Tab-separated table of C-alpha atoms in Angstrom:
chain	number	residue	atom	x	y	z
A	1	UNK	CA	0.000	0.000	0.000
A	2	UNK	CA	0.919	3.760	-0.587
A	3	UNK	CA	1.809	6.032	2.461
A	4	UNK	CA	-0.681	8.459	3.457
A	5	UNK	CA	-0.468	11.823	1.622
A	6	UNK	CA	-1.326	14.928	3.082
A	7	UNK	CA	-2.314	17.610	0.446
A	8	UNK	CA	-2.310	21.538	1.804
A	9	UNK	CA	-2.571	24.603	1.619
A	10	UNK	CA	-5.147	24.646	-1.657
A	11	UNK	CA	-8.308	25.867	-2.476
A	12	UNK	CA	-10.705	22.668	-1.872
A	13	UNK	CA	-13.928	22.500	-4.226
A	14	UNK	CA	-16.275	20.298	-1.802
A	15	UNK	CA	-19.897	19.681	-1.922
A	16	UNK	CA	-20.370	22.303	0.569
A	17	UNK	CA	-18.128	24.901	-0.764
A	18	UNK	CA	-14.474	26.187	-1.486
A	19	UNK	CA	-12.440	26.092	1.563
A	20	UNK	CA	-9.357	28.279	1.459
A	21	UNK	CA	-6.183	27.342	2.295
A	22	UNK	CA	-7.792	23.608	2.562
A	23	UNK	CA	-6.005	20.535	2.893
A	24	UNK	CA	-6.831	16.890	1.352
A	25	UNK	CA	-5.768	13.455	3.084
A	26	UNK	CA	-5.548	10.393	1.661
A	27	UNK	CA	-4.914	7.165	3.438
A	28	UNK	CA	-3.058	3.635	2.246
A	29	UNK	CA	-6.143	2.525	0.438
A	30	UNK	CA	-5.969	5.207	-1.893
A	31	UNK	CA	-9.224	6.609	-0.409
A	32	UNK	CA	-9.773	9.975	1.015
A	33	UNK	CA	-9.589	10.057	5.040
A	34	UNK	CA	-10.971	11.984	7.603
A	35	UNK	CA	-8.103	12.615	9.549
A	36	UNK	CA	-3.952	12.300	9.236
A	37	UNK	CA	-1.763	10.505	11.009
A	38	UNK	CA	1.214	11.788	12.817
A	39	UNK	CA	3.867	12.677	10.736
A	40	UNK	CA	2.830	11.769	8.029
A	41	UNK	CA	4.400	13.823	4.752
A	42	UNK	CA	2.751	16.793	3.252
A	43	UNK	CA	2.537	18.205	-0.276
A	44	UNK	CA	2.231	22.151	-0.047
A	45	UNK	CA	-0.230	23.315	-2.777
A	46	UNK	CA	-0.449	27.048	-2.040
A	47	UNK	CA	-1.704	29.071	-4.978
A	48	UNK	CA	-3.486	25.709	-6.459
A	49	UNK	CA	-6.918	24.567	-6.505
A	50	UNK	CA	-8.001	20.610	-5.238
A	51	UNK	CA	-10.971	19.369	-7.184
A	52	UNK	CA	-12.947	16.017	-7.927
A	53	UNK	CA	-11.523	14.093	-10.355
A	54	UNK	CA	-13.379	14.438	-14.094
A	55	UNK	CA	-15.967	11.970	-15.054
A	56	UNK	CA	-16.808	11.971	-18.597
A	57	UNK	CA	-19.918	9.876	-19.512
A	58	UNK	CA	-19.829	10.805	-23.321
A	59	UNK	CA	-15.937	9.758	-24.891
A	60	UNK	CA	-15.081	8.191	-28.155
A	61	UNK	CA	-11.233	7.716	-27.819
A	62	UNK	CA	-8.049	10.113	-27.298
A	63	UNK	CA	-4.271	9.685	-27.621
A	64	UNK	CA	-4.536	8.011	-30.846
A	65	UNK	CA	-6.632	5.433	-29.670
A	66	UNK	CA	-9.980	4.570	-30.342
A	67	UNK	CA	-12.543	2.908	-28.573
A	68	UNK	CA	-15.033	2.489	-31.054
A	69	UNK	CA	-12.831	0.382	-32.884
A	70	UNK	CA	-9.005	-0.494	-31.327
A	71	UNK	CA	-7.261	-2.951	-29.537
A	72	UNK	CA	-6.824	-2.645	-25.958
A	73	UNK	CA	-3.903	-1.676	-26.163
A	74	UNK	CA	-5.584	1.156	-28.368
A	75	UNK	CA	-8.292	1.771	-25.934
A	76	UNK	CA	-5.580	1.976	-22.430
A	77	UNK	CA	-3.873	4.801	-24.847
A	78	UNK	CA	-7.152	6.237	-24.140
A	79	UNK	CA	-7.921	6.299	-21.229
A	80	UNK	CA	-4.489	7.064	-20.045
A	81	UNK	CA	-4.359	10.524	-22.046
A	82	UNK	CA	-7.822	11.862	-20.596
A	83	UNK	CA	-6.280	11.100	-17.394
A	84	UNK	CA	-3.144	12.898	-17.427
A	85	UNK	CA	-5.937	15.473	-18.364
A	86	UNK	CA	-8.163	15.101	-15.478
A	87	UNK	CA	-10.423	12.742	-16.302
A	88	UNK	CA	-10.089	9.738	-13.608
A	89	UNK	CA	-13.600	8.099	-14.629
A	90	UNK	CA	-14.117	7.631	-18.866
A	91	UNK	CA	-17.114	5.702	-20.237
A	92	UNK	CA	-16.407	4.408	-23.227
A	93	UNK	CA	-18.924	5.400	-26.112
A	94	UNK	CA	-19.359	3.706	-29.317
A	95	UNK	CA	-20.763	4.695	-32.464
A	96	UNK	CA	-22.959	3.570	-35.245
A	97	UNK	CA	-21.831	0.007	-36.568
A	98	UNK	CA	-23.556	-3.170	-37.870
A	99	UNK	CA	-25.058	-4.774	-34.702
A	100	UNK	CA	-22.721	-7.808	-34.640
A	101	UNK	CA	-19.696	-5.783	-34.753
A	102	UNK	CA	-21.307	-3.789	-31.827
A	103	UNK	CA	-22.262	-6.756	-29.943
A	104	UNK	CA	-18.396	-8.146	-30.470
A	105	UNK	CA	-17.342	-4.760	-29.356
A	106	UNK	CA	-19.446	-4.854	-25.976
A	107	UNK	CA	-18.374	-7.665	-24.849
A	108	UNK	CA	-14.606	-6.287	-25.399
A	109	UNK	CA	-15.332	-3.369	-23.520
A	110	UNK	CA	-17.065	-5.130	-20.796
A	111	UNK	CA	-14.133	-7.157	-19.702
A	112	UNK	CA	-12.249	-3.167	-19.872
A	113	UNK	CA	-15.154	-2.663	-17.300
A	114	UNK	CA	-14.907	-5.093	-15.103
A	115	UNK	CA	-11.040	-4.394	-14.831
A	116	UNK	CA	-12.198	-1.141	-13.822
A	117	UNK	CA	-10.121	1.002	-16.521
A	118	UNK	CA	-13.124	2.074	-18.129
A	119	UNK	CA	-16.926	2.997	-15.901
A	120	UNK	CA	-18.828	1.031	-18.342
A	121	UNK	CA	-20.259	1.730	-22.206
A	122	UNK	CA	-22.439	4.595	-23.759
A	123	UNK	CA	-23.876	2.984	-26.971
A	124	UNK	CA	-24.722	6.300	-29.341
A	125	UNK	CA	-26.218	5.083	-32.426
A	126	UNK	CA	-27.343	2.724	-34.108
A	127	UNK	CA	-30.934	3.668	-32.798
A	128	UNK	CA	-30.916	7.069	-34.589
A	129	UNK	CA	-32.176	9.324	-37.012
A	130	UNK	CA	-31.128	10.008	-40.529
A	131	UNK	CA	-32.514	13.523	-40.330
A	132	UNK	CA	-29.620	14.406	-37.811
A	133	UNK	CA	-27.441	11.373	-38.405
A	134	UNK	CA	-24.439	13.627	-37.667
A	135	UNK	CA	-20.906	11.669	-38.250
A	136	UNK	CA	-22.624	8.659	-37.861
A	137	UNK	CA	-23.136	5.896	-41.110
A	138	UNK	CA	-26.541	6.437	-43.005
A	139	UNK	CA	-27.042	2.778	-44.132
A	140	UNK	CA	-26.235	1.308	-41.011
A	141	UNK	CA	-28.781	3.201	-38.772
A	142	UNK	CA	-31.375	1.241	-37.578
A	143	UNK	CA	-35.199	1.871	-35.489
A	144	UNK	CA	-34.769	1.328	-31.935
A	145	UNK	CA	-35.979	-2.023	-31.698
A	146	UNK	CA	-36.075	-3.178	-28.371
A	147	UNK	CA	-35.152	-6.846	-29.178
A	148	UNK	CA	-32.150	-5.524	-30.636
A	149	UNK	CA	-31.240	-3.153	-28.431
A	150	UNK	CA	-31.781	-5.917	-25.831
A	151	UNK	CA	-29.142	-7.692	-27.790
A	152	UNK	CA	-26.391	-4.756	-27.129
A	153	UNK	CA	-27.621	-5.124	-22.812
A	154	UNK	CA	-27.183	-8.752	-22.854
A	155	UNK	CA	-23.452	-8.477	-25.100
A	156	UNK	CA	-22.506	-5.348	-22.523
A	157	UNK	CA	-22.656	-7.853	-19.475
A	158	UNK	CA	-23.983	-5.678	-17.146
A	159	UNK	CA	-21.315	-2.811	-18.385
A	160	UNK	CA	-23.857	-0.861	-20.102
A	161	UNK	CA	-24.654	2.545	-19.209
A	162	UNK	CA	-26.248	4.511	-21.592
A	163	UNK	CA	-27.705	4.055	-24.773
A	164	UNK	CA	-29.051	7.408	-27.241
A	165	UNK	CA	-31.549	6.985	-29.657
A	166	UNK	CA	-34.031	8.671	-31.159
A	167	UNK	CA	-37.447	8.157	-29.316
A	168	UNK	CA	-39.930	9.414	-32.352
A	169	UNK	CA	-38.327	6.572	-34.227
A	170	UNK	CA	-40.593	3.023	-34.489
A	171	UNK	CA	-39.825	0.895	-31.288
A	172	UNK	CA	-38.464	4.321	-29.508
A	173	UNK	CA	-40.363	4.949	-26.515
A	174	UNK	CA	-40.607	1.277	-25.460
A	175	UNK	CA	-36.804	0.991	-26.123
A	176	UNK	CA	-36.666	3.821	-23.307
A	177	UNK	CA	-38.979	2.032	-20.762
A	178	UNK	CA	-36.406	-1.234	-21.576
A	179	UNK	CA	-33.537	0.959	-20.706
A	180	UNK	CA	-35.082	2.222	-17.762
A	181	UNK	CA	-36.680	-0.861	-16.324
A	182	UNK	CA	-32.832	-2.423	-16.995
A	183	UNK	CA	-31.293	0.603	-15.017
A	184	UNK	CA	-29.298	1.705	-18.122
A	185	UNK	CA	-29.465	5.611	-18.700
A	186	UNK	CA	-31.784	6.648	-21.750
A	187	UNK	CA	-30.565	9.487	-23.387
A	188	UNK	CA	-32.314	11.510	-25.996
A	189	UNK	CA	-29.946	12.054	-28.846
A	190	UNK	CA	-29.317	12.448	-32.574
A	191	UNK	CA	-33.328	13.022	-32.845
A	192	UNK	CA	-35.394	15.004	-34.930
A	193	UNK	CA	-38.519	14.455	-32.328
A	194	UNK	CA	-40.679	17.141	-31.511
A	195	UNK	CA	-41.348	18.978	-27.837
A	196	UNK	CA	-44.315	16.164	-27.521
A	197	UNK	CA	-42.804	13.164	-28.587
A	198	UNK	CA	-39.138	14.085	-26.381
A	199	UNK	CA	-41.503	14.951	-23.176
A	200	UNK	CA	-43.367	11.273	-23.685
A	201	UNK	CA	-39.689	10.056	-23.751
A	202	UNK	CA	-39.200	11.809	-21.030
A	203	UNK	CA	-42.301	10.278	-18.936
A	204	UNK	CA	-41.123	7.131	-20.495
A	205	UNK	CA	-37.907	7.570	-18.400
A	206	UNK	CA	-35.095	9.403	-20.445
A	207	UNK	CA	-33.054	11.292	-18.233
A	208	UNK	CA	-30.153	12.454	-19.904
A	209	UNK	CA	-29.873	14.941	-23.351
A	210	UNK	CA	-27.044	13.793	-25.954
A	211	UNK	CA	-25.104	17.103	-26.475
A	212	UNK	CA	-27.579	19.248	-26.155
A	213	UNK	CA	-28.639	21.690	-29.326
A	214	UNK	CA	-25.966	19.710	-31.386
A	215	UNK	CA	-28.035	16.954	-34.097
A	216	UNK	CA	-31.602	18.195	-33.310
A	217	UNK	CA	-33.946	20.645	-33.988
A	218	UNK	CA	-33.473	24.564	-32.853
A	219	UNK	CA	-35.469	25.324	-30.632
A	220	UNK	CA	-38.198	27.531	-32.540
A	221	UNK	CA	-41.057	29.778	-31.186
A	222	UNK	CA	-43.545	27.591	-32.633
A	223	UNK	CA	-42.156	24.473	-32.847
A	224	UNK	CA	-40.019	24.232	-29.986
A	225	UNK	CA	-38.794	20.698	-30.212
A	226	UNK	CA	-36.884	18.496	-28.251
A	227	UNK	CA	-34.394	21.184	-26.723
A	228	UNK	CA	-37.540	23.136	-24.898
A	229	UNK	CA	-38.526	20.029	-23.342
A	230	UNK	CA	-35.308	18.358	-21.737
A	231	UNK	CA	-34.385	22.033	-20.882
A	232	UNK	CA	-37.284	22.526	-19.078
A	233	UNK	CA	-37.843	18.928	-17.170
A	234	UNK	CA	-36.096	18.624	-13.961
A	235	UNK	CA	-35.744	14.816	-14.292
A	236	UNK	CA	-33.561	15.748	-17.554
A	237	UNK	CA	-29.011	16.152	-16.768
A	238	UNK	CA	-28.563	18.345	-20.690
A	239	UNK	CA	-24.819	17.722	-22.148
A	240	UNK	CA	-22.962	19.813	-22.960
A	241	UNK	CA	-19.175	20.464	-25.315
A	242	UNK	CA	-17.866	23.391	-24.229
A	243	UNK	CA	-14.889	23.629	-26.833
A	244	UNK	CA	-16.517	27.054	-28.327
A	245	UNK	CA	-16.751	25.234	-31.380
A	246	UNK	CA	-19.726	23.156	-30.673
A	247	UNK	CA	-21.655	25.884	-29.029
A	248	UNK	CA	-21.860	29.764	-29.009
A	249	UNK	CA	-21.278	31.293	-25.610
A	250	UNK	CA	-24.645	32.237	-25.265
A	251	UNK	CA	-26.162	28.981	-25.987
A	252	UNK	CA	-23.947	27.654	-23.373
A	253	UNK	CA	-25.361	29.952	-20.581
A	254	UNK	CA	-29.001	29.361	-21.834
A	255	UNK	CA	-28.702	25.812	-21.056
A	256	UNK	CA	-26.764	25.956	-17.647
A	257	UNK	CA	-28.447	29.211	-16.434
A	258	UNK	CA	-31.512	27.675	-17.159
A	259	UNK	CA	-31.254	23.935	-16.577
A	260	UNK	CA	-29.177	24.965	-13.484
A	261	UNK	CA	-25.685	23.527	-11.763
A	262	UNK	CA	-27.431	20.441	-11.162
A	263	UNK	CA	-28.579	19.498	-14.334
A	264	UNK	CA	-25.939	20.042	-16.496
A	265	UNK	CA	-22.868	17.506	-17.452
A	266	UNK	CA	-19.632	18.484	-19.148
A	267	UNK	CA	-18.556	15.636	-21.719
A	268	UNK	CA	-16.162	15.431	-24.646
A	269	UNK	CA	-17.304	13.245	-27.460
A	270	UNK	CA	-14.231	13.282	-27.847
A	271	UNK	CA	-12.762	10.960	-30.973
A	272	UNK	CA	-9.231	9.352	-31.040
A	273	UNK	CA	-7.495	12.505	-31.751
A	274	UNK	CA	-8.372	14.330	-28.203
A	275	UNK	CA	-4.734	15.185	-26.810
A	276	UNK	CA	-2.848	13.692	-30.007
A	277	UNK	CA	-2.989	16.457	-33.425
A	278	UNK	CA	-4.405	17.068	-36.291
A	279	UNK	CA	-4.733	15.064	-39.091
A	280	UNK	CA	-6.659	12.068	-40.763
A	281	UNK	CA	-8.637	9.372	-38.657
A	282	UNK	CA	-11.480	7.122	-38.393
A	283	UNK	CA	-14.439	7.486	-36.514
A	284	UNK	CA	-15.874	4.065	-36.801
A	285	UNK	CA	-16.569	3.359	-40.741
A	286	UNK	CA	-15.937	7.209	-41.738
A	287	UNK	CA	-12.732	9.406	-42.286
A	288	UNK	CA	-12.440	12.594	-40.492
A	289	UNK	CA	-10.036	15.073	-40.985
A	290	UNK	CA	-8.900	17.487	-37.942
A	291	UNK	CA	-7.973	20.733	-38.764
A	292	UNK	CA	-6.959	23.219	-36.567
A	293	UNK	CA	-8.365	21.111	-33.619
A	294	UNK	CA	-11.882	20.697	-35.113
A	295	UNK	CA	-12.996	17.067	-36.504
A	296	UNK	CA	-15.099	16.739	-39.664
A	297	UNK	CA	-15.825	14.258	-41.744
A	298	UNK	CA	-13.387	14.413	-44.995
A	299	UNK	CA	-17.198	13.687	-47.197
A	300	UNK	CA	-19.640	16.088	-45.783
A	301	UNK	CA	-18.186	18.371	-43.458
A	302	UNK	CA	-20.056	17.702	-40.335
A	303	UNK	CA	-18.438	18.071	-37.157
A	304	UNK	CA	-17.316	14.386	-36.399
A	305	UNK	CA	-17.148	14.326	-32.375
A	306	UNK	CA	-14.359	16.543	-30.677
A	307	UNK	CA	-10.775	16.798	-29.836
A	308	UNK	CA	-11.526	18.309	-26.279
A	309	UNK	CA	-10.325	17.128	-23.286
A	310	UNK	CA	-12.262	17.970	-19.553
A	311	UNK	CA	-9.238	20.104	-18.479
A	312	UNK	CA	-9.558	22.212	-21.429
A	313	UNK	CA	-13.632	22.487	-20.888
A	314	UNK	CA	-12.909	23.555	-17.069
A	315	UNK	CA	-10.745	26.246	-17.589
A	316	UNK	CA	-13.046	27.684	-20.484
A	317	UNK	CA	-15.959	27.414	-18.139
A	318	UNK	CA	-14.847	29.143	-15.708
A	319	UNK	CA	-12.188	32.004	-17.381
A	320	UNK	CA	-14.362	32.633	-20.640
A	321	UNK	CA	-18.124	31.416	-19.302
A	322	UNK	CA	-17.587	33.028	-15.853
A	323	UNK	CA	-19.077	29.693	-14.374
A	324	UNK	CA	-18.370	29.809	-10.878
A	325	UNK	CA	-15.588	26.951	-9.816
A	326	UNK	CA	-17.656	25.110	-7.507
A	327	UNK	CA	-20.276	24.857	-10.280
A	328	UNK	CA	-18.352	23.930	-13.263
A	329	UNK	CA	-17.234	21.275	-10.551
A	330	UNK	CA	-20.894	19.624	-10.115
A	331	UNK	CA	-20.659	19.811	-14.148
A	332	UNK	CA	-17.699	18.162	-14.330
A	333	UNK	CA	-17.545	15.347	-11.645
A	334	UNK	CA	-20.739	15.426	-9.081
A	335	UNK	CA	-23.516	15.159	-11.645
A	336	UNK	CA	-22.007	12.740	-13.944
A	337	UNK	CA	-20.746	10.645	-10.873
A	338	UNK	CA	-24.312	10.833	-10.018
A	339	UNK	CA	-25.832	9.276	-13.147
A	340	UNK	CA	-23.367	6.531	-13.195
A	341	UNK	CA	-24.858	5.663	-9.580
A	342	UNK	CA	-21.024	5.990	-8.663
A	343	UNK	CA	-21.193	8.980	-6.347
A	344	UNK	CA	-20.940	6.910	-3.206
A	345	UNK	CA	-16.868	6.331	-4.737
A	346	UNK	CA	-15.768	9.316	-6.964
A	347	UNK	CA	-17.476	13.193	-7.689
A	348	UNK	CA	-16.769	14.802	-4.948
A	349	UNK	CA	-13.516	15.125	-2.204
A	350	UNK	CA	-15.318	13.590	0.942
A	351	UNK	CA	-14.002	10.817	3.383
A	352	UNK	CA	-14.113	7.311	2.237
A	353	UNK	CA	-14.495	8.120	-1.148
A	354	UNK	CA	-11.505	7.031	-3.995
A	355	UNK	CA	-8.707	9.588	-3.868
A	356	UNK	CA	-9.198	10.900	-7.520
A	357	UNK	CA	-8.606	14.310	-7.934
A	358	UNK	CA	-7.185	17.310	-10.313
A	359	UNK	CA	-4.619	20.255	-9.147
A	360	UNK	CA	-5.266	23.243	-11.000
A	361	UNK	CA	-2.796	26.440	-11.024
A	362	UNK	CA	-4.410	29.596	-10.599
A	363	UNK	CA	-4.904	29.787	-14.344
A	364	UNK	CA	-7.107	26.819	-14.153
A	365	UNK	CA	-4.322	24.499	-15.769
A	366	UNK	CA	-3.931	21.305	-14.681
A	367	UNK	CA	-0.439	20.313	-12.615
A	368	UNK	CA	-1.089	17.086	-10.875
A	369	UNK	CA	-3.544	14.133	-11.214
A	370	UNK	CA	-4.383	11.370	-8.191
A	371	UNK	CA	-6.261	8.531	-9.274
A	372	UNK	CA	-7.051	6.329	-6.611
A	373	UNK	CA	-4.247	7.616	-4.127
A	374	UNK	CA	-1.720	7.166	-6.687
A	375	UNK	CA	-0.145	10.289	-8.825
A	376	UNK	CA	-0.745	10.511	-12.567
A	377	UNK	CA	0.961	13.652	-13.275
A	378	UNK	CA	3.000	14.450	-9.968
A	379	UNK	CA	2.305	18.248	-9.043
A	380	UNK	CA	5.862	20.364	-8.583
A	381	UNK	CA	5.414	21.218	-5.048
A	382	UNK	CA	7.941	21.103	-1.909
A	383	UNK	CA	7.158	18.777	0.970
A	384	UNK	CA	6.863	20.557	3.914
């Protein structure tokens, strides 16, 4: 086991607030402790900020590696480079494929799962529509069966966590009740439904929105569609990229001002090419090009996922959005942890809890990452 750690002199983001010149233990177990033993060493972090570790429920790959499609080695590439970013928990999210290939691929990441390198899967597509298909493969899109979307449960072995679809499609709304009933997140994505048909998804028991405003319908005066209504339902977390290329600014603080702290989650969608350069890749069957840090597919154009990275969408939150810390912190870790039904381990800095955590500088850039007690990236600080 690890020697305890004693972490001080920070600003601590906790549930209850920011507590100045803070300090953070963590015991052998690599879990956050109440109190510190005697002598034990300590890490002065003056000038820094302690937060929860990241927890990104919405990530296609980073690092050069892909985990819609790669090896595991592939896949640990990853992981790895969102978490010398931050980002201690990563679900792994798929996209649009034929349904053997995604049943093969489920069962791969489930054993990634139950090694606990990833928190489980996010299946986006193939239960989606061709209206607002997005970088997603037109002939292999499919109507939300349930059987079939049964099948991707049953190949997930208990590692799935979230499937989008489209609810207006055939099959749709039961194929949220299965979801539900199954205690898998339903999450309304990709869609061209209307206000009513997302609200009866909704009542059906869809609780999260797939990247809110991006592939569905603006929200009109008259026709207000399927933003209105998981904006306005309190049983509805809205996702959000905040990369400034996904979303203006001022759609941004529309759906957090609105939706509230506790309602909103920072993801990625990130694609293989988060934290590794521009250039040409594959995003399951399609090329993409990145240019300049923005993914599109090379035949079309449309934005093909993202190169962000949960560090990146912190420090824009809080030095361009002027999101308060302690917010963009329930963003970033609490409400996602909170969906995954994983708060009781990571989310937040409380006692008992896994030691995973993030030092920011006073610029908001990251300089150390813990992940279960154990340093990622080692902050430059003297022992005291």
């Amino acid at each position: 086991m690890a020697p305890r750690k004693v972490l001080t002199g920070a600003r601590v983001v906790l549930p209850t607030g920011t507590v100045t010149d803070g300090r953070v233990i963590v015991d052998e177990s690599g879990r956050i402790a109440g109190h510190a033993a005697e002598g034990a060493p300590a890490l002065d972090l003056s000038g820094h900020w302690i937060v929860p570790g990241f927890v990104d429920i919405h990530n296609h790959g980073g690092g050069g590696g892909s985990f819609t499609s790669g090896t595991v080695d592939e896949v640990l590439t990853g992981v790895r480079t969102h978490r010398e970013h931050g980002t201690t928990t990563v679900v792994a999210s798929t996209v649009t494929g034929d349904m053997d290939f995604l049943a093969q691929r489920a069962g791969f990441l489930s054993e990634l799962t139950e090694q606990g390198e990833i928190a489980g899967i996010h299946f986006e597509g193939p239960f989606i529509s061709p209206c607002r298909k997005g970088a997603h493969s037109e002939e292999l899109l499919r109507d939300p069966d349930p059987a079939e979307v049964r099948k991707l449960l049953d190949a997930a072995r208990g590692a799935a966590r979230m499937v989008t679809l489209a609810p207006e499609m055939a099959g749709g709304i039961d194929s949220v009740r299965l979801l539900a009933e199954h205690g898998v997140i339903a999450a309304v994505g990709h869609t061209d439904a209307t206000y009513e048909q997302t609200a009866e998804a909704i009542e059906a028991g869809a609780t999260v929105a797939t990247h809110l405003f991006n592939a569905m319908p603006a929200l009109g005066h008259r026709a207000p569609g399927p933003i209105a209504a998981l904006l306005e339902d309190e049983r509805v977390t809205v996702e959000l990229i905040n990369d400034g290329t996904h979303l203006h600014p001022a759609a941004l603080e529309l759906a957090f001002h609105h939706a509230g702290p506790d309602r909103v989650a920072f993801i990625t969608d990130a694609m293989d090419a988060a934290g590794f350069g521009d250039g040409r890749y594959m995003l399951g069957p399609l090329e993409v090009e990145v240019k300049d840090s923005v993914a599109r597919l090379v035949e079309g154009g449309s934005i093909a996922g993202s190169t962000l990275t949960l560090d990146r969408a912190f420090k824009r939150a809080v030095t361009v959005d002027r999101i308060p810390p302690g917010d963009v912190v329930r963003a970033i870790s609490e409400n996602p942890a909170r969906l995954l039904g994983a708060f009781d381990r990571v989310g937040s800095l409380e006692p008992g809890k896994d030691a995973d955590l993030v030092v920011l500088d006073a610029e908001f850039d990251v300089k150390g990452v813990m992940r279960k007690g154990e340093w990622i990236v080692e902050p430059a600080a003297a022992t005291v």
